[in-house]
Amino acid sequence: MATGRKRVGLALSGGGARGAGHVGVLEVLDREKVPIDYIAGASAGSLVGAAYAAGIRGKRLVELTRQTRWRNAARLTWPHNGLVSFAPLERHLITAIGDITFADLEIPFAALTTDMATGELVVLRDGRVAPAVRASCSVPGVVTPLEMDGRMLADGGIVNNLPISVVRDMGADVVLAVALFKPRGKRPSGLGGILVAAVEYMLIRAGDDPTSADVCISLPMAGLGSILKQSGAERAMALGRQMAEEAMPRIRALL
């Protein structure tokens, strides 16, 4: 970390396939030479954040995003604690960044998880990176939680889906947040639309207040398809670039 300037932290929210939007934001921050000193991520935000913290940038990060598909992230499992396992996702990440520890990362990074016995937020910053990211991405009820240090850990977005406070605790003077959920501003339609809207609002409320970030970049995505369909990665990355470019005047003013 450089001295004599404000230390910048990045808070990346969860959001399934919408996580590709984080990549578009990071492309713009890199192009504009915005320094990143700390990263915290929940769920999909932990996956992108870990890769970036490990030194995967630019075209390599875009390519990794394009290569990450359900077929190399999940496999069906005996329906005891989940319907699928994210063991393949863990292996996929290891292939990309190596079986490294948090201490090996270029940028200090935190993966958010939830203790399924207590509902406690568990912030992982030590040990192996790939299992921590796997746990952070494991949506309970669908994906099998991960047993780590005697705890059953699952998706951190349940407790905090926008980890602004975590990045501040890590030492950031300025926090840039990327939110993959925002209020729709219109009434949902049909049973499915109402259900998805309810989930989106719960995830918004589960995160830190977006206004507590110095700059919050919210990506205007809605609907179940944008959470599940990885075919929408290009659109999500394009939206990330667009919204980051619009936010750059505010970011420059802060730095």
XYZ file of C-alpha atoms in Angstrom:
255
model
C 0.000 0.000 0.000
C 1.206 3.447 -0.854
C 1.571 6.050 1.851
C 0.611 9.708 1.647
C -2.772 9.064 0.052
C -6.180 7.876 1.094
C -6.483 4.108 1.393
C -9.271 2.801 -0.835
C -11.482 -0.166 -0.013
C -13.839 -2.016 -2.318
C -17.063 -3.645 -1.056
C -18.556 -6.146 -3.527
C -22.074 -7.460 -3.044
C -23.460 -10.875 -3.867
C -25.915 -11.463 -6.687
C -25.302 -14.754 -8.486
C -24.637 -14.309 -12.205
C -24.942 -10.558 -11.740
C -21.467 -10.764 -10.207
C -20.031 -10.308 -13.706
C -20.985 -6.652 -13.254
C -18.160 -6.322 -10.714
C -15.708 -7.177 -13.478
C -16.916 -4.267 -15.613
C -16.514 -1.899 -12.671
C -12.988 -3.156 -11.985
C -12.023 -2.690 -15.635
C -12.873 1.012 -15.378
C -11.146 1.455 -12.006
C -8.009 -0.141 -13.444
C -8.142 1.985 -16.588
C -8.512 5.126 -14.492
C -5.693 3.969 -12.200
C -7.831 3.996 -9.051
C -5.767 2.214 -6.371
C -7.467 -0.565 -4.402
C -5.967 -1.300 -0.983
C -8.641 -3.567 0.554
C -11.443 -5.765 -0.778
C -14.353 -7.459 0.965
C -16.894 -9.564 -0.888
C -20.042 -11.527 -0.219
C -21.027 -14.499 -2.366
C -20.364 -13.638 -6.047
C -18.507 -10.561 -4.821
C -16.095 -12.816 -2.939
C -15.337 -14.800 -6.094
C -14.512 -11.728 -8.173
C -12.794 -10.042 -5.251
C -10.527 -13.011 -4.553
C -9.470 -13.276 -8.184
C -8.687 -9.557 -8.352
C -6.832 -9.613 -5.035
C -4.747 -12.515 -6.362
C -3.594 -10.417 -9.315
C -6.031 -11.465 -12.040
C -6.869 -8.246 -13.883
C -8.079 -6.920 -17.222
C -8.585 -9.457 -19.994
C -7.631 -12.352 -17.711
C -10.439 -11.455 -15.297
C -12.927 -11.070 -18.144
C -11.922 -14.451 -19.548
C -12.187 -16.119 -16.144
C -15.696 -14.681 -15.814
C -16.663 -16.054 -19.206
C -15.262 -19.473 -18.282
C -17.128 -19.680 -14.965
C -20.320 -21.577 -15.722
C -22.633 -23.730 -13.632
C -21.133 -26.832 -15.259
C -17.719 -26.093 -13.730
C -19.064 -24.568 -10.533
C -21.675 -27.026 -9.259
C -22.462 -30.732 -9.176
C -25.531 -32.542 -7.956
C -25.229 -34.064 -4.514
C -27.299 -36.217 -2.199
C -30.032 -33.843 -0.929
C -29.047 -33.797 2.734
C -27.715 -30.294 3.371
C -28.095 -29.053 -0.201
C -29.065 -29.982 -3.739
C -25.687 -29.162 -5.264
C -22.093 -28.889 -4.098
C -19.743 -26.038 -4.982
C -16.672 -28.282 -4.716
C -16.131 -27.788 -8.492
C -16.191 -24.007 -7.977
C -13.432 -24.372 -5.391
C -11.334 -26.412 -7.836
C -12.052 -23.930 -10.632
C -10.779 -21.059 -8.494
C -7.670 -23.027 -7.503
C -6.939 -23.613 -11.199
C -7.170 -19.855 -11.778
C -5.239 -18.462 -8.798
C -3.547 -21.474 -7.219
C -4.224 -23.088 -3.846
C -3.011 -19.974 -2.039
C -3.680 -18.468 1.370
C -4.991 -15.018 2.241
C -1.426 -14.058 3.192
C -0.325 -14.763 -0.405
C -2.771 -12.268 -1.953
C -1.536 -9.018 -3.471
C -4.390 -7.060 -1.850
C -5.822 -7.717 1.630
C -9.131 -9.511 1.112
C -12.054 -10.693 3.243
C -14.704 -13.282 2.305
C -18.012 -13.018 4.149
C -19.808 -16.128 5.362
C -22.687 -16.954 7.689
C -22.555 -19.434 10.575
C -25.700 -21.494 9.989
C -25.903 -22.526 13.660
C -25.940 -18.990 15.071
C -26.676 -16.632 12.184
C -23.411 -14.867 12.991
C -21.419 -13.075 10.317
C -18.037 -14.798 9.943
C -15.412 -12.777 8.099
C -12.682 -15.017 6.731
C -9.209 -13.483 6.313
C -6.900 -16.375 7.172
C -6.131 -19.788 5.741
C -6.830 -21.043 2.222
C -8.674 -18.681 -0.096
C -10.609 -21.094 -2.332
C -12.604 -22.875 0.429
C -13.462 -19.492 1.974
C -14.858 -18.267 -1.345
C -16.749 -21.530 -1.808
C -18.373 -21.085 1.599
C -19.206 -17.443 0.859
C -20.991 -18.464 -2.361
C -22.931 -21.419 -0.913
C -26.582 -20.316 -0.903
C -28.229 -22.329 1.912
C -31.076 -24.602 0.961
C -29.612 -25.020 -2.517
C -25.839 -25.366 -2.086
C -24.281 -27.531 0.607
C -22.672 -25.390 3.343
C -18.993 -25.927 4.074
C -17.662 -27.291 7.358
C -14.738 -25.130 8.472
C -13.157 -25.076 11.935
C -16.204 -26.741 13.476
C -18.636 -24.315 11.886
C -21.204 -24.811 9.135
C -20.563 -21.817 6.865
C -22.716 -20.577 4.009
C -23.425 -17.493 1.897
C -22.337 -14.312 3.663
C -24.945 -12.280 1.791
C -27.590 -13.573 4.184
C -26.152 -11.415 6.965
C -24.344 -8.663 5.067
C -24.678 -8.485 1.305
C -22.856 -5.157 0.965
C -19.819 -5.262 3.298
C -19.016 -1.557 3.562
C -18.396 -1.730 7.321
C -16.062 -4.712 6.869
C -13.852 -2.775 4.441
C -13.755 0.194 6.806
C -12.707 -2.110 9.646
C -9.895 -3.391 7.421
C -8.479 0.135 7.308
C -10.032 1.884 4.302
C -10.309 5.677 4.382
C -12.522 5.715 1.289
C -15.002 2.941 0.469
C -16.296 2.257 -3.022
C -19.233 -0.150 -2.963
C -20.727 -2.082 -5.868
C -24.334 -3.137 -5.269
C -25.962 -5.717 -7.525
C -29.412 -5.114 -6.067
C -31.369 -1.856 -5.923
C -35.051 -0.975 -5.427
C -36.978 -1.520 -8.651
C -39.091 1.606 -8.493
C -42.038 -0.208 -10.068
C -44.551 -2.849 -9.045
C -43.576 -6.464 -9.788
C -45.908 -8.571 -11.892
C -47.102 -12.109 -11.226
C -46.244 -14.630 -8.521
C -42.675 -15.157 -9.736
C -42.041 -11.430 -10.067
C -43.303 -10.747 -6.550
C -41.192 -13.568 -5.092
C -38.016 -12.373 -6.828
C -38.690 -8.783 -5.762
C -39.081 -9.955 -2.153
C -35.733 -11.782 -2.283
C -34.070 -8.723 -3.805
C -35.429 -6.439 -1.078
C -34.306 -8.845 1.654
C -30.790 -8.862 0.210
C -30.776 -5.065 0.008
C -31.808 -4.840 3.662
C -29.262 -7.487 4.625
C -26.399 -5.298 3.441
C -24.883 -2.178 4.949
C -26.619 1.077 4.088
C -25.384 2.037 0.584
C -25.182 5.668 1.687
C -22.513 4.680 4.239
C -20.088 4.162 1.339
C -18.259 7.162 -0.046
C -19.435 6.114 -3.497
C -21.946 3.340 -4.163
C -22.189 2.072 -7.724
C -25.568 0.368 -8.137
C -26.137 -1.756 -11.205
C -29.685 -1.553 -12.618
C -30.410 -5.270 -12.965
C -33.620 -7.032 -11.992
C -35.315 -10.385 -12.362
C -34.454 -13.997 -11.630
C -32.787 -14.474 -15.001
C -30.081 -11.938 -14.223
C -29.255 -13.894 -11.040
C -29.214 -17.370 -12.591
C -28.355 -17.022 -16.289
C -24.629 -16.789 -16.841
C -25.343 -16.070 -20.502
C -26.027 -12.517 -19.333
C -22.406 -11.972 -18.242
C -21.570 -9.686 -21.174
C -24.519 -7.412 -20.439
C -23.658 -7.340 -16.737
C -20.039 -6.412 -17.485
C -21.208 -3.674 -19.870
C -23.512 -2.258 -17.195
C -20.654 -2.357 -14.704
C -18.457 -0.353 -17.061
C -21.230 2.166 -17.748
C -22.107 2.776 -14.105
C -18.441 2.977 -13.064
C -17.739 5.553 -15.770
C -20.679 7.627 -14.544
C -19.296 7.438 -10.995
C -15.721 8.405 -11.909
C -16.139 12.188 -11.361
C -17.232 11.498 -7.750
C -14.407 9.002 -7.246
C -11.779 11.412 -8.623
C -13.062 14.165 -6.334
C -12.588 11.897 -3.310
C -9.062 10.877 -4.239
